Coordinates of C-alpha atoms (C1' of nucleotides) in Angstrom, one line a residue:
Chain A
M1165 CA -86.4 63.1 15.3
V1166 CA -84.7 65.7 17.4
R1167 CA -86.6 68.8 18.4
H1168 CA -84.8 72.0 19.4
E1169 CA -86.7 74.8 21.1
F1170 CA -85.5 78.4 21.4
S1171 CA -86.9 81.5 22.9
A1172 CA -86.7 84.4 20.6
E1173 CA -88.5 87.7 20.5
N1174 CA -89.0 89.7 17.4
Y1175 CA -87.7 87.1 15.0
S1176 CA -89.6 86.9 11.8
L1177 CA -89.0 83.6 10.0
E1178 CA -90.8 84.8 6.9
K1179 CA -88.7 87.9 6.6
T1180 CA -85.5 86.2 7.5
L1181 CA -85.8 82.9 5.5
L1182 CA -87.4 84.2 2.4
S1183 CA -85.6 87.5 2.1
G1184 CA -82.9 86.7 -0.5
Q1185 CA -80.0 85.9 1.8
A1186 CA -80.9 82.2 1.9
F1187 CA -82.3 80.3 -1.0
R1188 CA -83.2 76.8 0.3
W1189 CA -86.1 77.6 2.6
K1190 CA -89.7 76.9 1.5
K1191 CA -92.9 77.9 3.2
V1192 CA -95.1 74.9 3.7
G1193 CA -98.3 75.9 5.3
S1194 CA -97.3 77.9 8.4
K1195 CA -94.0 76.2 8.7
F1196 CA -90.7 76.5 6.9
V1197 CA -88.6 73.6 5.6
G1198 CA -85.0 73.9 4.5
V1199 CA -81.7 72.1 4.0
V1200 CA -78.9 73.5 6.2
E1201 CA -75.5 71.9 5.6
G1202 CA -76.9 68.5 5.0
N1203 CA -79.7 68.7 7.7
V1204 CA -83.3 68.8 6.8
I1205 CA -85.1 71.1 9.2
E1206 CA -88.7 72.1 9.8
L1207 CA -89.0 75.4 11.5
F1208 CA -92.0 77.2 13.0
Q1209 CA -92.8 79.5 15.9
T1210 CA -95.4 79.7 18.6
N1211 CA -95.7 82.7 20.8
C1212 CA -92.1 83.6 21.6
K1213 CA -90.7 80.2 20.9
L1214 CA -88.9 79.0 17.8
V1215 CA -89.2 75.3 17.2
A1216 CA -86.8 73.4 14.9
V1217 CA -87.6 69.8 14.1
V1218 CA -84.6 68.0 12.7
K1219 CA -86.1 65.7 10.1
Y1220 CA -82.7 64.5 9.0
G1221 CA -79.2 65.0 10.2
T1222 CA -77.4 65.6 13.5
I1223 CA -77.2 69.3 13.8
S1224 CA -77.0 70.3 17.5
K1225 CA -79.1 72.9 19.2
N1226 CA -76.1 75.1 19.6
E1227 CA -75.1 74.8 16.0
F1228 CA -78.6 75.7 14.8
S1229 CA -78.8 78.5 17.3
N1230 CA -75.6 79.8 15.8
Y1231 CA -77.1 79.6 12.3
L1232 CA -80.1 81.6 13.4
D1233 CA -77.8 84.0 15.3
L1234 CA -80.0 83.9 18.4
N1235 CA -77.3 85.3 20.7
L1236 CA -77.4 88.6 18.9
D1237 CA -78.7 91.5 21.0
Y1238 CA -81.3 92.4 18.4
P1239 CA -82.9 95.3 20.2
F1240 CA -79.5 96.9 20.6
V1241 CA -78.8 96.5 16.9
L1242 CA -82.1 98.1 16.0
G1243 CA -81.3 100.9 18.3
E1244 CA -78.0 101.5 16.7
V1245 CA -79.1 101.5 13.1
S1246 CA -82.2 103.6 14.1
K1247 CA -79.9 106.5 14.8
D1248 CA -80.3 107.3 11.1
P1249 CA -83.9 108.7 10.7
I1250 CA -84.5 107.1 7.3
V1251 CA -83.4 103.7 8.5
K1252 CA -85.5 104.2 11.6
S1253 CA -88.7 104.3 9.6
S1254 CA -87.7 101.3 7.5
V1255 CA -86.9 99.4 10.7
K1256 CA -90.4 100.0 11.9
K1257 CA -91.8 98.3 8.8
F1258 CA -89.4 95.4 8.6
S1259 CA -88.5 94.7 12.2
G1260 CA -88.0 91.0 12.8
Y1261 CA -85.6 90.5 9.8
R1262 CA -82.4 88.8 10.9
I1263 CA -79.1 88.1 9.2
L1264 CA -78.2 84.4 9.3
K1265 CA -74.8 82.8 9.7
Q1266 CA -74.8 80.5 6.7
Y1267 CA -72.2 78.1 5.5
P1268 CA -69.7 79.8 3.2
F1269 CA -69.4 77.5 0.2
E1270 CA -73.1 77.3 -0.5
T1271 CA -73.5 81.0 0.1
L1272 CA -70.6 81.8 -2.2
I1273 CA -72.0 79.7 -5.1
S1274 CA -75.5 81.1 -4.5
F1275 CA -74.3 84.6 -4.9
I1276 CA -72.2 83.7 -7.9
C1277 CA -75.6 82.6 -9.3
S1278 CA -77.2 85.9 -8.3
T1279 CA -75.4 88.1 -10.8
N1280 CA -77.8 89.6 -13.3
S1281 CA -80.5 87.3 -12.0
N1282 CA -83.4 87.3 -9.6
V1283 CA -84.3 85.6 -6.4
L1284 CA -86.8 83.2 -7.9
R1285 CA -84.3 82.0 -10.4
I1286 CA -81.5 81.8 -7.9
R1287 CA -83.7 79.5 -5.7
R1288 CA -84.3 77.3 -8.7
N1289 CA -80.6 77.2 -9.6
I1290 CA -79.6 76.1 -6.1
E1291 CA -82.4 73.6 -6.0
N1292 CA -81.4 72.2 -9.4
L1293 CA -77.7 72.0 -8.5
S1294 CA -78.6 70.1 -5.3
K1295 CA -81.0 67.7 -7.1
L1296 CA -78.6 67.1 -10.0
F1297 CA -75.3 66.8 -8.2
G1298 CA -76.0 66.6 -4.5
E1299 CA -76.8 63.6 -2.3
K1300 CA -80.4 62.7 -1.7
I1301 CA -80.8 62.8 2.1
Y1302 CA -84.5 62.8 3.0
G1303 CA -87.7 62.7 1.0
Q1304 CA -87.3 65.1 -1.8
Y1305 CA -84.5 66.9 -0.1
Y1306 CA -80.9 67.0 -1.4
K1307 CA -77.7 68.1 0.1
F1308 CA -75.9 71.0 -1.6
P1309 CA -73.1 69.5 -3.7
S1310 CA -69.5 69.7 -2.4
A1311 CA -66.8 71.8 -4.1
D1312 CA -65.3 68.5 -5.0
V1313 CA -68.3 67.4 -7.1
L1314 CA -68.9 70.8 -8.7
A1315 CA -65.2 71.1 -9.6
S1316 CA -65.5 67.8 -11.5
L1317 CA -68.3 68.9 -13.8
K1318 CA -68.1 69.9 -17.4
E1319 CA -69.7 73.1 -18.5
D1320 CA -72.5 71.5 -20.4
E1321 CA -73.4 69.3 -17.4
I1322 CA -73.7 72.2 -15.0
M1323 CA -75.7 74.2 -17.5
R1324 CA -78.5 71.8 -17.0
A1325 CA -79.1 73.5 -13.7
G1326 CA -80.1 76.6 -15.6
V1327 CA -77.2 78.7 -14.2
G1328 CA -76.3 80.0 -17.6
Y1329 CA -73.0 81.6 -18.2
R1330 CA -72.3 81.4 -14.4
G1331 CA -71.7 77.7 -14.8
K1332 CA -68.0 78.1 -15.8
Y1333 CA -67.5 80.4 -12.8
I1334 CA -68.9 77.8 -10.4
I1335 CA -66.7 75.1 -11.8
E1336 CA -63.5 77.2 -11.8
T1337 CA -64.2 78.7 -8.3
S1338 CA -64.8 75.2 -6.9
K1339 CA -61.5 74.0 -8.4
I1340 CA -59.6 76.8 -6.8
L1341 CA -61.2 76.2 -3.4
L1342 CA -60.1 72.6 -3.5
N1343 CA -56.5 73.8 -3.2
G1344 CA -55.8 75.4 0.2
N1345 CA -58.4 76.5 2.7
L1346 CA -59.5 79.9 1.5
L1347 CA -63.0 79.8 3.0
N1348 CA -61.6 78.9 6.4
D1349 CA -58.9 81.5 6.1
V1350 CA -61.3 84.3 5.4
E1351 CA -62.5 84.0 8.9
K1352 CA -59.3 85.6 10.2
F1353 CA -58.7 88.0 7.4
S1354 CA -59.5 91.7 7.7
D1355 CA -62.4 92.9 5.6
E1356 CA -60.1 94.3 3.0
K1357 CA -58.0 91.2 2.7
A1358 CA -61.1 89.0 2.6
V1359 CA -62.6 91.1 -0.3
E1360 CA -59.2 90.9 -2.1
K1361 CA -59.1 87.1 -1.8
L1362 CA -62.7 86.5 -2.6
T1363 CA -62.8 88.7 -5.6
A1364 CA -59.9 86.8 -7.0
L1365 CA -62.3 83.9 -7.5
P1366 CA -64.0 83.7 -11.0
G1367 CA -67.5 85.2 -11.0
V1368 CA -66.9 87.0 -7.7
G1369 CA -66.9 90.7 -7.7
R1370 CA -67.1 93.2 -4.8
K1371 CA -70.8 92.9 -4.4
V1372 CA -70.8 89.1 -4.2
A1373 CA -67.8 89.2 -1.9
D1374 CA -69.7 91.6 0.4
C1375 CA -72.8 89.4 0.4
V1376 CA -70.7 86.4 1.4
L1377 CA -69.0 88.4 4.2
L1378 CA -72.3 89.6 5.5
F1379 CA -74.4 86.5 5.2
S1380 CA -71.8 83.9 6.0
Y1381 CA -69.0 85.5 8.0
H1382 CA -71.3 87.7 10.0
R1383 CA -69.4 90.9 9.1
L1384 CA -72.4 93.0 10.0
N1385 CA -70.6 96.2 8.9
R1386 CA -70.4 95.1 5.3
V1387 CA -72.8 96.7 2.8
P1388 CA -73.3 95.0 -0.6
I1389 CA -73.9 97.7 -3.1
D1390 CA -76.4 96.5 -5.6
V1391 CA -78.6 98.6 -7.9
W1392 CA -81.1 99.2 -5.1
M1393 CA -78.5 100.2 -2.5
K1394 CA -77.0 102.6 -5.1
R1395 CA -80.4 104.0 -5.8
I1396 CA -80.9 104.6 -2.1
L1397 CA -77.6 106.2 -1.6
V1398 CA -77.9 108.5 -4.6
N1399 CA -81.5 109.5 -4.1
L1400 CA -81.7 109.8 -0.3
Y1401 CA -78.1 110.3 0.9
G1402 CA -76.7 112.7 -1.7
R1403 CA -74.2 110.4 -3.3
K1404 CA -73.2 111.1 -6.9
N1405 CA -74.6 108.9 -9.6
N1406 CA -71.2 108.1 -10.9
A1407 CA -69.7 107.2 -7.5
K1408 CA -67.5 104.2 -7.4
Y1409 CA -68.4 101.0 -5.5
Q1410 CA -65.6 101.6 -3.0
D1411 CA -66.8 105.1 -2.2
L1412 CA -70.4 104.0 -1.7
E1413 CA -69.3 101.1 0.5
N1414 CA -67.1 103.4 2.6
F1415 CA -69.8 106.0 2.9
S1416 CA -72.3 103.3 4.0
E1417 CA -70.1 101.9 6.7
K1418 CA -69.3 105.4 8.0
C1419 CA -72.9 106.6 7.8
F1420 CA -74.7 103.5 9.3
G1421 CA -72.0 102.3 11.7
K1422 CA -71.0 98.9 13.0
Y1423 CA -74.3 97.3 11.9
A1424 CA -74.4 98.9 8.5
G1425 CA -75.3 95.6 6.9
Y1426 CA -78.5 95.5 8.9
A1427 CA -79.3 99.1 8.2
A1428 CA -78.7 98.5 4.5
H1429 CA -81.0 95.6 4.4
F1430 CA -83.9 97.4 6.1
L1431 CA -83.5 100.2 3.5
F1432 CA -83.2 97.6 0.7
E1433 CA -86.5 95.9 1.7
D1434 CA -88.3 99.2 2.0
A1435 CA -87.0 100.4 -1.3
R1436 CA -88.0 97.2 -3.1
K1437 CA -91.4 97.3 -1.7
G1438 CA -91.8 100.8 -3.0
G1439 CA -91.7 102.5 0.4
L1440 CA -88.8 104.8 -0.2
F1441 CA -89.3 106.3 -3.7
Chain B
dA1029 C1' -89.7 91.2 -30.0
dC1030 C1' -88.1 93.6 -25.9
dC1031 C1' -86.6 94.6 -21.2
dC1032 C1' -85.1 93.5 -16.8
dA1033 C1' -83.2 90.7 -13.1
dG1034 C1' -79.6 92.0 -5.8
dG1035 C1' -73.3 91.8 -11.5
dA1036 C1' -68.9 90.3 -13.4
dT1037 C1' -65.7 90.3 -17.0
dG1038 C1' -63.1 91.6 -20.9
dC1039 C1' -62.5 94.8 -24.2
dG1040 C1' -60.9 99.3 -26.4
dA1041 C1' -60.1 104.3 -25.7
Chain C
dT1130 C1' -59.2 103.6 -14.9
dC1131 C1' -63.5 104.3 -17.3
dG1132 C1' -67.4 103.2 -20.1
dC1133 C1' -69.7 99.6 -22.6
dA1134 C1' -71.0 95.3 -24.8
dT1135 C1' -71.6 90.8 -23.6
dC1136 C1' -72.7 87.0 -20.9
dA1137 C1' -77.5 82.5 -20.4
dT1138 C1' -82.0 82.3 -19.1
dG1139 C1' -86.8 83.0 -17.5
dG1140 C1' -90.5 86.1 -16.6
dG1141 C1' -93.3 90.1 -17.5

DNA sequence: ACCCAGGATGCGA
DNA sequence: TCGCATCATGGG
């Protein structure tokens, strides 16, 4: 069993892994266990060290460091987003939260599942999809199914995962992704073009597209506008209640800057925990 | 029985 | 293009 060690300051595994950007990490005692692209990984920290024990798979130190985004100059990011006074106070409460660089396909399907749902249920959906249609790799852990497999399912089959009406979107989106290389191509698209291409997929609107860009493609400037973010922008930043998604997104990027995605998440956490209003 | 959950889609005006 | 009903499902 390979063991990777990293030095990392101000990295909260709890805030990062259980925050609703990733859905396959579980807290087991003081450790976290998750499936990352077919690897089963146990993760914990001691002092300023992060320790990853690869229980199954061949993920390299570099690859996993990339997943955790350990090369980011986090203090600098916090400084940048803290230029906004409201964000600054949220940062104080939720410092340690990081945005991961997750694998696009699983992230995309996860956020298709997220619509009109909740984090607990999304976790169950992803777990069920893996157990029902993914490969068993280690103990009770299953790989997330490939687009190939999901595309081959019938609607009543995929519904057994409890994904509800989103099942048909998952199947259709998987089918489309089998033709061409969209998820690779997104890497080199501009934000606008990426949003255009992603929202062309069934079950993917602007919010889901922005989540995928932020949590998978590391476009840290993107701000997914959900009900909470809209509430924040209307109540604390003077936006109109009937403002359009595009306007709110543009405003957020302008207001919060290059790392608006981070800024938004700190506000989001604060608002959800009842700290903002 | 009713409402909401990190929305998206399809409809009619 | 704008406002709304609808979508499947589990939890409070």
